[in-house]
Amino acid sequence: MTQFNEYTGADGSAAQHEGPYIDCRDLFKIYKRADLEVVALRGLDLRVEPGELIAVIGASGSGKSTLLNILAGLDRPSAGEVLVGSRDLLDVSDSDLVMYRRSEVGFVWQATARNLVPYLSVADNIELPMALSGQPAKTRHAWSEELLESLGMADKRKRLPYQLSGGEQQRAAIAVGLANKPPLLLADEPTGELDTENADSIFQMIRGLNRSYGVTVVVVTHYAGVSQFVDRVVHIRDGRIGSETFSRPDYRRDGDTVEEEYVVVDPAGRLQLPHDMAERFIRGGLAKIEFEDGQITIDAPGTNPRQPRRGS
Ligand code: ADP
Ligand code: MG
């Protein structure tokens, strides 16, 4: 079995990792353009365990790509904490960030054309990042063959990207992302340009790779059927994690997976309610809360006479 890279500490030493693989706390990203500021992430908290496969969903503009770009080391956060392995991405040198991007993270873009070099064969596309990190030819061939085999693309290794379907291009892109055996794979809407059948098969492959190689995966998606392929679905709203959905395959009925949605309690103890539920409380301005046996019950204020008036 192929062994993926362990996290390498900033000093280059291999470090055994304990605790969450990704740990974002109160993360902020503020884009400044002239005198305009856009707060893309506002106090985001997210932990991902080593080997976990999670999907991030949310409306357009909610900060999904911003989060992924920060985790990929393509963009730097403005404030807060973001640890990947035990590397602090808020406080990392440029040269360390280059190392990180090369060997510790694989990235798949939505646009198929952005993932592959058009004039290189599928196999050469996969072997290019390996050559850049100094892998000998024999190692490169063996790994690209194994990857293509597990992606059901062994017979396509000599093809150029334009000779592949969209779904095949994205599979090849995943293989490129895993070329240097990174502990982390990130994908930003990898099935955005594919139909349902192809999307299903891509998520199946991602799940398979996650299970066989133990690679941690964060995938941003709009794909409605994603929950059956992942360990956890994280809902991002206005630059924060709003709620999380867990699939409960043990309660499978009629082939459907039963899903449970949980609100998020952040490290400051704040609850973030799902948007539609929050609406009910925001209008009233007050909520009644009760704790019992680890359960929290919240009631909308309804006819509460002490309800504050807005704008007075
Ligand atoms: P999503 O991927 O969920 O659609 P993004 O992370 O791309 O959302 O964007 C979140 C917010 O940040 C949006 O309001 C977007 O316009 C803004 N934004 C993203 N990238 C930039 C940038 N480079 N400069 C300025 N604003 C940006
Ligand atoms: Mg996006």
PDB file of N, CA and C in Angstrom, residues 203-304:
ATOM      1  N   PHE A 203     -17.355  11.851  -6.933  1.00  0.00           N
ATOM      2  CA  PHE A 203     -17.398  11.783  -5.460  1.00  0.00           C
ATOM      3  C   PHE A 203     -17.104  10.382  -4.946  1.00  0.00           C
ATOM      4  N   GLN A 204     -17.518   9.378  -5.729  1.00  0.00           N
ATOM      5  CA  GLN A 204     -17.212   8.004  -5.360  1.00  0.00           C
ATOM      6  C   GLN A 204     -15.694   7.779  -5.358  1.00  0.00           C
ATOM      7  N   MET A 205     -15.031   8.330  -6.384  1.00  0.00           N
ATOM      8  CA  MET A 205     -13.573   8.190  -6.481  1.00  0.00           C
ATOM      9  C   MET A 205     -12.880   8.911  -5.320  1.00  0.00           C
ATOM     10  N   ILE A 206     -13.362  10.132  -5.042  1.00  0.00           N
ATOM     11  CA  ILE A 206     -12.753  10.901  -3.954  1.00  0.00           C
ATOM     12  C   ILE A 206     -12.888  10.120  -2.651  1.00  0.00           C
ATOM     13  N   ARG A 207     -14.075   9.569  -2.444  1.00  0.00           N
ATOM     14  CA  ARG A 207     -14.308   8.770  -1.239  1.00  0.00           C
ATOM     15  C   ARG A 207     -13.356   7.566  -1.197  1.00  0.00           C
ATOM     16  N   GLY A 208     -13.211   6.873  -2.330  1.00  0.00           N
ATOM     17  CA  GLY A 208     -12.331   5.708  -2.404  1.00  0.00           C
ATOM     18  C   GLY A 208     -10.884   6.076  -2.082  1.00  0.00           C
ATOM     19  N   LEU A 209     -10.412   7.183  -2.660  1.00  0.00           N
ATOM     20  CA  LEU A 209      -9.024   7.614  -2.432  1.00  0.00           C
ATOM     21  C   LEU A 209      -8.827   8.003  -0.975  1.00  0.00           C
ATOM     22  N   ASN A 210      -9.835   8.692  -0.435  1.00  0.00           N
ATOM     23  CA  ASN A 210      -9.814   9.086   0.973  1.00  0.00           C
ATOM     24  C   ASN A 210      -9.698   7.854   1.866  1.00  0.00           C
ATOM     25  N   ARG A 211     -10.465   6.819   1.540  1.00  0.00           N
ATOM     26  CA  ARG A 211     -10.442   5.621   2.366  1.00  0.00           C
ATOM     27  C   ARG A 211      -9.164   4.810   2.173  1.00  0.00           C
ATOM     28  N   SER A 212      -8.690   4.685   0.915  1.00  0.00           N
ATOM     29  CA  SER A 212      -7.524   3.818   0.745  1.00  0.00           C
ATOM     30  C   SER A 212      -6.213   4.489   1.122  1.00  0.00           C
ATOM     31  N   TYR A 213      -6.105   5.810   0.946  1.00  0.00           N
ATOM     32  CA  TYR A 213      -4.823   6.447   1.262  1.00  0.00           C
ATOM     33  C   TYR A 213      -4.850   7.287   2.536  1.00  0.00           C
ATOM     34  N   GLY A 214      -6.031   7.447   3.104  1.00  0.00           N
ATOM     35  CA  GLY A 214      -6.122   8.217   4.345  1.00  0.00           C
ATOM     36  C   GLY A 214      -5.934   9.717   4.161  1.00  0.00           C
ATOM     37  N   VAL A 215      -6.020  10.182   2.895  1.00  0.00           N
ATOM     38  CA  VAL A 215      -5.850  11.612   2.635  1.00  0.00           C
ATOM     39  C   VAL A 215      -7.075  12.377   3.174  1.00  0.00           C
ATOM     40  N   THR A 216      -6.810  13.462   3.898  1.00  0.00           N
ATOM     41  CA  THR A 216      -7.884  14.324   4.408  1.00  0.00           C
ATOM     42  C   THR A 216      -8.416  15.140   3.229  1.00  0.00           C
ATOM     43  N   VAL A 217      -9.744  15.271   3.117  1.00  0.00           N
ATOM     44  CA  VAL A 217     -10.308  15.960   1.947  1.00  0.00           C
ATOM     45  C   VAL A 217     -11.328  17.017   2.379  1.00  0.00           C
ATOM     46  N   VAL A 218     -11.182  18.219   1.811  1.00  0.00           N
ATOM     47  CA  VAL A 218     -12.200  19.257   1.970  1.00  0.00           C
ATOM     48  C   VAL A 218     -12.666  19.626   0.570  1.00  0.00           C
ATOM     49  N   VAL A 219     -13.956  19.417   0.307  1.00  0.00           N
ATOM     50  CA  VAL A 219     -14.459  19.709  -1.031  1.00  0.00           C
ATOM     51  C   VAL A 219     -15.626  20.687  -0.954  1.00  0.00           C
ATOM     52  N   VAL A 220     -15.494  21.786  -1.699  1.00  0.00           N
ATOM     53  CA  VAL A 220     -16.574  22.767  -1.800  1.00  0.00           C
ATOM     54  C   VAL A 220     -17.477  22.321  -2.928  1.00  0.00           C
ATOM     55  N   THR A 221     -18.774  22.332  -2.702  1.00  0.00           N
ATOM     56  CA  THR A 221     -19.653  21.833  -3.757  1.00  0.00           C
ATOM     57  C   THR A 221     -21.058  22.406  -3.670  1.00  0.00           C
ATOM     58  N   HIS A 222     -21.735  22.403  -4.806  1.00  0.00           N
ATOM     59  CA  HIS A 222     -23.160  22.735  -4.846  1.00  0.00           C
ATOM     60  C   HIS A 222     -23.957  21.468  -5.060  1.00  0.00           C
ATOM     61  N   TYR A 223     -23.252  20.344  -5.198  1.00  0.00           N
ATOM     62  CA  TYR A 223     -23.898  19.105  -5.589  1.00  0.00           C
ATOM     63  C   TYR A 223     -24.817  18.591  -4.474  1.00  0.00           C
ATOM     64  N   ALA A 224     -26.106  18.514  -4.788  1.00  0.00           N
ATOM     65  CA  ALA A 224     -27.111  18.177  -3.779  1.00  0.00           C
ATOM     66  C   ALA A 224     -26.923  16.771  -3.207  1.00  0.00           C
ATOM     67  N   GLY A 225     -26.382  15.860  -4.017  1.00  0.00           N
ATOM     68  CA  GLY A 225     -26.257  14.476  -3.559  1.00  0.00           C
ATOM     69  C   GLY A 225     -24.994  14.177  -2.780  1.00  0.00           C
ATOM     70  N   VAL A 226     -24.277  15.221  -2.368  1.00  0.00           N
ATOM     71  CA  VAL A 226     -22.938  14.988  -1.814  1.00  0.00           C
ATOM     72  C   VAL A 226     -22.928  14.255  -0.475  1.00  0.00           C
ATOM     73  N   SER A 227     -23.990  14.427   0.328  1.00  0.00           N
ATOM     74  CA  SER A 227     -23.927  13.966   1.717  1.00  0.00           C
ATOM     75  C   SER A 227     -23.680  12.464   1.836  1.00  0.00           C
ATOM     76  N   GLN A 228     -24.135  11.694   0.845  1.00  0.00           N
ATOM     77  CA  GLN A 228     -23.940  10.240   0.927  1.00  0.00           C
ATOM     78  C   GLN A 228     -22.481   9.830   0.733  1.00  0.00           C
ATOM     79  N   PHE A 229     -21.643  10.746   0.228  1.00  0.00           N
ATOM     80  CA  PHE A 229     -20.254  10.394  -0.045  1.00  0.00           C
ATOM     81  C   PHE A 229     -19.273  10.903   1.008  1.00  0.00           C
ATOM     82  N   VAL A 230     -19.749  11.743   1.926  1.00  0.00           N
ATOM     83  CA  VAL A 230     -18.812  12.404   2.845  1.00  0.00           C
ATOM     84  C   VAL A 230     -19.140  12.078   4.300  1.00  0.00           C
ATOM     85  N   ASP A 231     -18.179  12.370   5.181  1.00  0.00           N
ATOM     86  CA  ASP A 231     -18.397  12.114   6.601  1.00  0.00           C
ATOM     87  C   ASP A 231     -19.274  13.197   7.226  1.00  0.00           C
ATOM     88  N   ARG A 232     -19.171  14.415   6.666  1.00  0.00           N
ATOM     89  CA  ARG A 232     -19.819  15.558   7.323  1.00  0.00           C
ATOM     90  C   ARG A 232     -20.013  16.648   6.293  1.00  0.00           C
ATOM     91  N   VAL A 233     -21.147  17.341   6.368  1.00  0.00           N
ATOM     92  CA  VAL A 233     -21.378  18.497   5.501  1.00  0.00           C
ATOM     93  C   VAL A 233     -21.397  19.740   6.382  1.00  0.00           C
ATOM     94  N   VAL A 234     -20.582  20.723   6.012  1.00  0.00           N
ATOM     95  CA  VAL A 234     -20.469  21.948   6.785  1.00  0.00           C
ATOM     96  C   VAL A 234     -21.126  23.067   5.976  1.00  0.00           C
ATOM     97  N   HIS A 235     -22.057  23.782   6.608  1.00  0.00           N
ATOM     98  CA  HIS A 235     -22.780  24.847   5.909  1.00  0.00           C
ATOM     99  C   HIS A 235     -22.137  26.183   6.260  1.00  0.00           C
ATOM    100  N   ILE A 236     -21.683  26.911   5.266  1.00  0.00           N
ATOM    101  CA  ILE A 236     -21.056  28.202   5.529  1.00  0.00           C
ATOM    102  C   ILE A 236     -22.035  29.313   5.132  1.00  0.00           C
ATOM    103  N   ARG A 237     -22.174  30.286   6.039  1.00  0.00           N
ATOM    104  CA  ARG A 237     -23.085  31.407   5.798  1.00  0.00           C
ATOM    105  C   ARG A 237     -22.390  32.690   6.188  1.00  0.00           C
ATOM    106  N   ASP A 238     -22.329  33.627   5.267  1.00  0.00           N
ATOM    107  CA  ASP A 238     -21.717  34.934   5.550  1.00  0.00           C
ATOM    108  C   ASP A 238     -20.360  34.796   6.233  1.00  0.00           C
ATOM    109  N   GLY A 239     -19.535  33.906   5.749  1.00  0.00           N
ATOM    110  CA  GLY A 239     -18.166  33.817   6.261  1.00  0.00           C
ATOM    111  C   GLY A 239     -18.013  33.120   7.595  1.00  0.00           C
ATOM    112  N   ARG A 240     -19.044  32.369   8.008  1.00  0.00           N
ATOM    113  CA  ARG A 240     -18.950  31.576   9.234  1.00  0.00           C
ATOM    114  C   ARG A 240     -19.574  30.215   9.007  1.00  0.00           C
ATOM    115  N   ILE A 241     -19.223  29.254   9.855  1.00  0.00           N
ATOM    116  CA  ILE A 241     -19.902  27.967   9.784  1.00  0.00           C
ATOM    117  C   ILE A 241     -21.245  28.110  10.501  1.00  0.00           C
ATOM    118  N   GLY A 242     -22.330  27.908   9.771  1.00  0.00           N
ATOM    119  CA  GLY A 242     -23.661  28.096  10.348  1.00  0.00           C
ATOM    120  C   GLY A 242     -24.182  26.833  11.008  1.00  0.00           C
ATOM    121  N   SER A 243     -24.036  25.699  10.339  1.00  0.00           N
ATOM    122  CA  SER A 243     -24.504  24.434  10.908  1.00  0.00           C
ATOM    123  C   SER A 243     -23.777  23.294  10.219  1.00  0.00           C
ATOM    124  N   GLU A 244     -23.924  22.100  10.770  1.00  0.00           N
ATOM    125  CA  GLU A 244     -23.266  20.931  10.200  1.00  0.00           C
ATOM    126  C   GLU A 244     -24.279  19.799  10.083  1.00  0.00           C
ATOM    127  N   THR A 245     -24.160  19.022   9.024  1.00  0.00           N
ATOM    128  CA  THR A 245     -25.052  17.883   8.826  1.00  0.00           C
ATOM    129  C   THR A 245     -24.238  16.597   8.849  1.00  0.00           C
ATOM    130  N   PHE A 246     -24.701  15.641   9.618  1.00  0.00           N
ATOM    131  CA  PHE A 246     -24.058  14.333   9.666  1.00  0.00           C
ATOM    132  C   PHE A 246     -25.000  13.312   9.052  1.00  0.00           C
ATOM    133  N   SER A 247     -24.438  12.448   8.234  1.00  0.00           N
ATOM    134  CA  SER A 247     -25.253  11.368   7.696  1.00  0.00           C
ATOM    135  C   SER A 247     -25.276  10.240   8.705  1.00  0.00           C
ATOM    136  N   ARG A 248     -26.392   9.588   8.815  1.00  0.00           N
ATOM    137  CA  ARG A 248     -26.522   8.473   9.752  1.00  0.00           C
ATOM    138  C   ARG A 248     -26.864   7.223   8.983  1.00  0.00           C
ATOM    139  N   PRO A 249     -25.844   6.612   8.361  1.00  0.00           N
ATOM    140  CA  PRO A 249     -26.137   5.442   7.535  1.00  0.00           C
ATOM    141  C   PRO A 249     -26.741   4.301   8.342  1.00  0.00           C
ATOM    142  N   ASP A 250     -26.533   4.305   9.676  1.00  0.00           N
ATOM    143  CA  ASP A 250     -27.091   3.238  10.507  1.00  0.00           C
ATOM    144  C   ASP A 250     -28.614   3.330  10.573  1.00  0.00           C
ATOM    145  N   TYR A 251     -29.158   4.468  10.168  1.00  0.00           N
ATOM    146  CA  TYR A 251     -30.615   4.607  10.154  1.00  0.00           C
ATOM    147  C   TYR A 251     -31.160   4.663   8.727  1.00  0.00           C
ATOM    148  N   ARG A 252     -30.394   4.093   7.800  1.00  0.00           N
ATOM    149  CA  ARG A 252     -30.802   4.090   6.411  1.00  0.00           C
ATOM    150  C   ARG A 252     -32.200   3.486   6.248  1.00  0.00           C
ATOM    151  N   ARG A 253     -33.065   4.223   5.567  1.00  0.00           N
ATOM    152  CA  ARG A 253     -34.403   3.692   5.275  1.00  0.00           C
ATOM    153  C   ARG A 253     -34.619   3.789   3.780  1.00  0.00           C
ATOM    154  N   ASP A 254     -35.101   2.730   3.195  1.00  0.00           N
ATOM    155  CA  ASP A 254     -35.411   2.711   1.764  1.00  0.00           C
ATOM    156  C   ASP A 254     -34.250   3.266   0.938  1.00  0.00           C
ATOM    157  N   GLY A 255     -33.032   2.955   1.357  1.00  0.00           N
ATOM    158  CA  GLY A 255     -31.870   3.410   0.590  1.00  0.00           C
ATOM    159  C   GLY A 255     -31.513   4.865   0.837  1.00  0.00           C
ATOM    160  N   ASP A 256     -32.358   5.602   1.566  1.00  0.00           N
ATOM    161  CA  ASP A 256     -32.025   7.004   1.846  1.00  0.00           C
ATOM    162  C   ASP A 256     -31.203   7.091   3.119  1.00  0.00           C
ATOM    163  N   THR A 257     -30.256   8.008   3.128  1.00  0.00           N
ATOM    164  CA  THR A 257     -29.493   8.217   4.337  1.00  0.00           C
ATOM    165  C   THR A 257     -30.213   9.266   5.161  1.00  0.00           C
ATOM    166  N   VAL A 258     -30.391   8.976   6.429  1.00  0.00           N
ATOM    167  CA  VAL A 258     -31.033   9.946   7.301  1.00  0.00           C
ATOM    168  C   VAL A 258     -29.979  10.972   7.726  1.00  0.00           C
ATOM    169  N   GLU A 259     -30.325  12.238   7.599  1.00  0.00           N
ATOM    170  CA  GLU A 259     -29.357  13.271   7.941  1.00  0.00           C
ATOM    171  C   GLU A 259     -29.831  14.055   9.153  1.00  0.00           C
ATOM    172  N   GLU A 260     -28.876  14.417   9.997  1.00  0.00           N
ATOM    173  CA  GLU A 260     -29.221  15.250  11.135  1.00  0.00           C
ATOM    174  C   GLU A 260     -28.418  16.526  11.060  1.00  0.00           C
ATOM    175  N   GLU A 261     -29.110  17.653  11.214  1.00  0.00           N
ATOM    176  CA  GLU A 261     -28.424  18.932  11.140  1.00  0.00           C
ATOM    177  C   GLU A 261     -28.212  19.476  12.550  1.00  0.00           C
ATOM    178  N   TYR A 262     -26.994  19.910  12.832  1.00  0.00           N
ATOM    179  CA  TYR A 262     -26.669  20.442  14.147  1.00  0.00           C
ATOM    180  C   TYR A 262     -26.273  21.906  14.030  1.00  0.00           C
ATOM    181  N   VAL A 263     -26.679  22.709  15.017  1.00  0.00           N
ATOM    182  CA  VAL A 263     -26.178  24.076  15.054  1.00  0.00           C
ATOM    183  C   VAL A 263     -24.775  24.026  15.645  1.00  0.00           C
ATOM    184  N   VAL A 264     -24.009  25.076  15.377  1.00  0.00           N
ATOM    185  CA  VAL A 264     -22.618  25.106  15.803  1.00  0.00           C
ATOM    186  C   VAL A 264     -22.470  25.981  17.043  1.00  0.00           C
ATOM    187  N   VAL A 265     -21.744  25.469  18.029  1.00  0.00           N
ATOM    188  CA  VAL A 265     -21.396  26.292  19.188  1.00  0.00           C
ATOM    189  C   VAL A 265     -19.915  26.642  19.041  1.00  0.00           C
ATOM    190  N   ASP A 266     -19.607  27.932  18.914  1.00  0.00           N
ATOM    191  CA  ASP A 266     -18.208  28.302  18.673  1.00  0.00           C
ATOM    192  C   ASP A 266     -17.439  28.344  19.997  1.00  0.00           C
ATOM    193  N   PRO A 267     -16.083  28.541  19.934  1.00  0.00           N
ATOM    194  CA  PRO A 267     -15.293  28.465  21.162  1.00  0.00           C
ATOM    195  C   PRO A 267     -15.673  29.527  22.201  1.00  0.00           C
ATOM    196  N   ALA A 268     -16.368  30.596  21.784  1.00  0.00           N
ATOM    197  CA  ALA A 268     -16.811  31.594  22.753  1.00  0.00           C
ATOM    198  C   ALA A 268     -18.165  31.201  23.345  1.00  0.00           C
ATOM    199  N   GLY A 269     -18.696  30.038  22.935  1.00  0.00           N
ATOM    200  CA  GLY A 269     -19.970  29.577  23.485  1.00  0.00           C
ATOM    201  C   GLY A 269     -21.175  30.082  22.733  1.00  0.00           C
ATOM    202  N   ARG A 270     -20.931  30.763  21.594  1.00  0.00           N
ATOM    203  CA  ARG A 270     -22.070  31.289  20.835  1.00  0.00           C
ATOM    204  C   ARG A 270     -22.673  30.209  19.950  1.00  0.00           C
ATOM    205  N   LEU A 271     -24.002  30.241  19.858  1.00  0.00           N
ATOM    206  CA  LEU A 271     -24.729  29.328  18.970  1.00  0.00           C
ATOM    207  C   LEU A 271     -24.957  30.016  17.638  1.00  0.00           C
ATOM    208  N   GLN A 272     -24.809  29.263  16.556  1.00  0.00           N
ATOM    209  CA  GLN A 272     -25.165  29.818  15.254  1.00  0.00           C
ATOM    210  C   GLN A 272     -26.299  28.983  14.692  1.00  0.00           C
ATOM    211  N   LEU A 273     -27.473  29.603  14.607  1.00  0.00           N
ATOM    212  CA  LEU A 273     -28.648  28.862  14.154  1.00  0.00           C
ATOM    213  C   LEU A 273     -28.703  28.828  12.628  1.00  0.00           C
ATOM    214  N   PRO A 274     -29.318  27.778  12.066  1.00  0.00           N
ATOM    215  CA  PRO A 274     -29.561  27.773  10.625  1.00  0.00           C
ATOM    216  C   PRO A 274     -30.368  29.014  10.248  1.00  0.00           C
ATOM    217  N   HIS A 275     -30.119  29.498   9.028  1.00  0.00           N
ATOM    218  CA  HIS A 275     -30.659  30.778   8.591  1.00  0.00           C
ATOM    219  C   HIS A 275     -32.177  30.907   8.783  1.00  0.00           C
ATOM    220  N   ASP A 276     -32.928  29.880   8.328  1.00  0.00           N
ATOM    221  CA  ASP A 276     -34.388  30.002   8.388  1.00  0.00           C
ATOM    222  C   ASP A 276     -34.881  30.049   9.839  1.00  0.00           C
ATOM    223  N   MET A 277     -34.176  29.307  10.692  1.00  0.00           N
ATOM    224  CA  MET A 277     -34.572  29.312  12.097  1.00  0.00           C
ATOM    225  C   MET A 277     -34.193  30.641  12.745  1.00  0.00           C
ATOM    226  N   ALA A 278     -33.011  31.136  12.383  1.00  0.00           N
ATOM    227  CA  ALA A 278     -32.538  32.398  12.949  1.00  0.00           C
ATOM    228  C   ALA A 278     -33.520  33.535  12.650  1.00  0.00           C
ATOM    229  N   GLU A 279     -34.125  33.505  11.450  1.00  0.00           N
ATOM    230  CA  GLU A 279     -35.104  34.518  11.047  1.00  0.00           C
ATOM    231  C   GLU A 279     -36.181  34.725  12.116  1.00  0.00           C
ATOM    232  N   ARG A 280     -36.687  33.619  12.655  1.00  0.00           N
ATOM    233  CA  ARG A 280     -37.767  33.690  13.643  1.00  0.00           C
ATOM    234  C   ARG A 280     -37.332  34.447  14.889  1.00  0.00           C
ATOM    235  N   PHE A 281     -36.052  34.247  15.280  1.00  0.00           N
ATOM    236  CA  PHE A 281     -35.565  34.896  16.491  1.00  0.00           C
ATOM    237  C   PHE A 281     -35.154  36.341  16.233  1.00  0.00           C
ATOM    238  N   ILE A 282     -34.599  36.571  15.046  1.00  0.00           N
ATOM    239  CA  ILE A 282     -34.112  37.914  14.742  1.00  0.00           C
ATOM    240  C   ILE A 282     -35.268  38.903  14.762  1.00  0.00           C
ATOM    241  N   ARG A 283     -36.408  38.501  14.218  1.00  0.00           N
ATOM    242  CA  ARG A 283     -37.580  39.381  14.188  1.00  0.00           C
ATOM    243  C   ARG A 283     -38.026  39.740  15.604  1.00  0.00           C
ATOM    244  N   GLY A 284     -38.073  38.736  16.477  1.00  0.00           N
ATOM    245  CA  GLY A 284     -38.515  38.978  17.851  1.00  0.00           C
ATOM    246  C   GLY A 284     -37.439  39.636  18.704  1.00  0.00           C
ATOM    247  N   GLY A 285     -36.183  39.317  18.446  1.00  0.00           N
ATOM    248  CA  GLY A 285     -35.093  39.929  19.196  1.00  0.00           C
ATOM    249  C   GLY A 285     -34.765  39.218  20.493  1.00  0.00           C
ATOM    250  N   LEU A 286     -35.650  38.357  20.985  1.00  0.00           N
ATOM    251  CA  LEU A 286     -35.403  37.632  22.230  1.00  0.00           C
ATOM    252  C   LEU A 286     -35.671  36.151  22.027  1.00  0.00           C
ATOM    253  N   ALA A 287     -34.893  35.323  22.717  1.00  0.00           N
ATOM    254  CA  ALA A 287     -35.156  33.884  22.671  1.00  0.00           C
ATOM    255  C   ALA A 287     -35.089  33.340  24.083  1.00  0.00           C
ATOM    256  N   LYS A 288     -35.914  32.355  24.365  1.00  0.00           N
ATOM    257  CA  LYS A 288     -35.891  31.734  25.681  1.00  0.00           C
ATOM    258  C   LYS A 288     -35.078  30.456  25.563  1.00  0.00           C
ATOM    259  N   ILE A 289     -34.171  30.242  26.517  1.00  0.00           N
ATOM    260  CA  ILE A 289     -33.273  29.107  26.388  1.00  0.00           C
ATOM    261  C   ILE A 289     -33.316  28.248  27.651  1.00  0.00           C
ATOM    262  N   GLU A 290     -33.343  26.946  27.460  1.00  0.00           N
ATOM    263  CA  GLU A 290     -33.349  26.024  28.603  1.00  0.00           C
ATOM    264  C   GLU A 290     -32.319  24.923  28.394  1.00  0.00           C
ATOM    265  N   PHE A 291     -31.580  24.595  29.456  1.00  0.00           N
ATOM    266  CA  PHE A 291     -30.611  23.499  29.388  1.00  0.00           C
ATOM    267  C   PHE A 291     -31.139  22.335  30.210  1.00  0.00           C
ATOM    268  N   GLU A 292     -31.068  21.157  29.653  1.00  0.00           N
ATOM    269  CA  GLU A 292     -31.415  19.983  30.439  1.00  0.00           C
ATOM    270  C   GLU A 292     -30.718  18.762  29.872  1.00  0.00           C
ATOM    271  N   ASP A 293     -29.964  18.078  30.694  1.00  0.00           N
ATOM    272  CA  ASP A 293     -29.273  16.842  30.292  1.00  0.00           C
ATOM    273  C   ASP A 293     -28.510  16.989  28.974  1.00  0.00           C
ATOM    274  N   GLY A 294     -27.762  18.057  28.877  1.00  0.00           N
ATOM    275  CA  GLY A 294     -26.959  18.232  27.668  1.00  0.00           C
ATOM    276  C   GLY A 294     -27.759  18.674  26.455  1.00  0.00           C
ATOM    277  N   GLN A 295     -29.056  18.878  26.607  1.00  0.00           N
ATOM    278  CA  GLN A 295     -29.894  19.346  25.507  1.00  0.00           C
ATOM    279  C   GLN A 295     -30.209  20.822  25.726  1.00  0.00           C
ATOM    280  N   ILE A 296     -30.245  21.547  24.639  1.00  0.00           N
ATOM    281  CA  ILE A 296     -30.612  22.954  24.725  1.00  0.00           C
ATOM    282  C   ILE A 296     -31.929  23.142  23.973  1.00  0.00           C
ATOM    283  N   THR A 297     -32.889  23.751  24.628  1.00  0.00           N
ATOM    284  CA  THR A 297     -34.153  24.048  23.960  1.00  0.00           C
ATOM    285  C   THR A 297     -34.273  25.566  23.833  1.00  0.00           C
ATOM    286  N   ILE A 298     -34.582  26.012  22.635  1.00  0.00           N
ATOM    287  CA  ILE A 298     -34.741  27.451  22.419  1.00  0.00           C
ATOM    288  C   ILE A 298     -36.151  27.713  21.921  1.00  0.00           C
ATOM    289  N   ASP A 299     -36.812  28.656  22.545  1.00  0.00           N
ATOM    290  CA  ASP A 299     -38.153  29.027  22.100  1.00  0.00           C
ATOM    291  C   ASP A 299     -38.130  30.416  21.487  1.00  0.00           C
ATOM    292  N   ALA A 300     -38.869  30.536  20.394  1.00  0.00           N
ATOM    293  CA  ALA A 300     -39.022  31.865  19.790  1.00  0.00           C
ATOM    294  C   ALA A 300     -39.817  32.718  20.769  1.00  0.00           C
ATOM    295  N   PRO A 301     -39.568  34.034  20.797  1.00  0.00           N
ATOM    296  CA  PRO A 301     -40.183  34.865  21.817  1.00  0.00           C
ATOM    297  C   PRO A 301     -41.700  34.955  21.721  1.00  0.00           C
ATOM    298  N   GLY A 302     -42.250  34.847  20.544  1.00  0.00           N
ATOM    299  CA  GLY A 302     -43.709  34.849  20.399  1.00  0.00           C
ATOM    300  C   GLY A 302     -44.345  36.069  21.039  1.00  0.00           C
ATOM    301  N   THR A 303     -45.130  35.815  22.087  1.00  0.00           N
ATOM    302  CA  THR A 303     -45.917  36.899  22.677  1.00  0.00           C
ATOM    303  C   THR A 303     -45.229  37.518  23.888  1.00  0.00           C
ATOM    304  N   ASN A 304     -43.924  37.230  24.033  1.00  0.00           N
ATOM    305  CA  ASN A 304     -43.199  37.757  25.186  1.00  0.00           C
ATOM    306  C   ASN A 304     -43.415  39.270  25.330  1.00  0.00           C
TER     307      ASN A 304
END
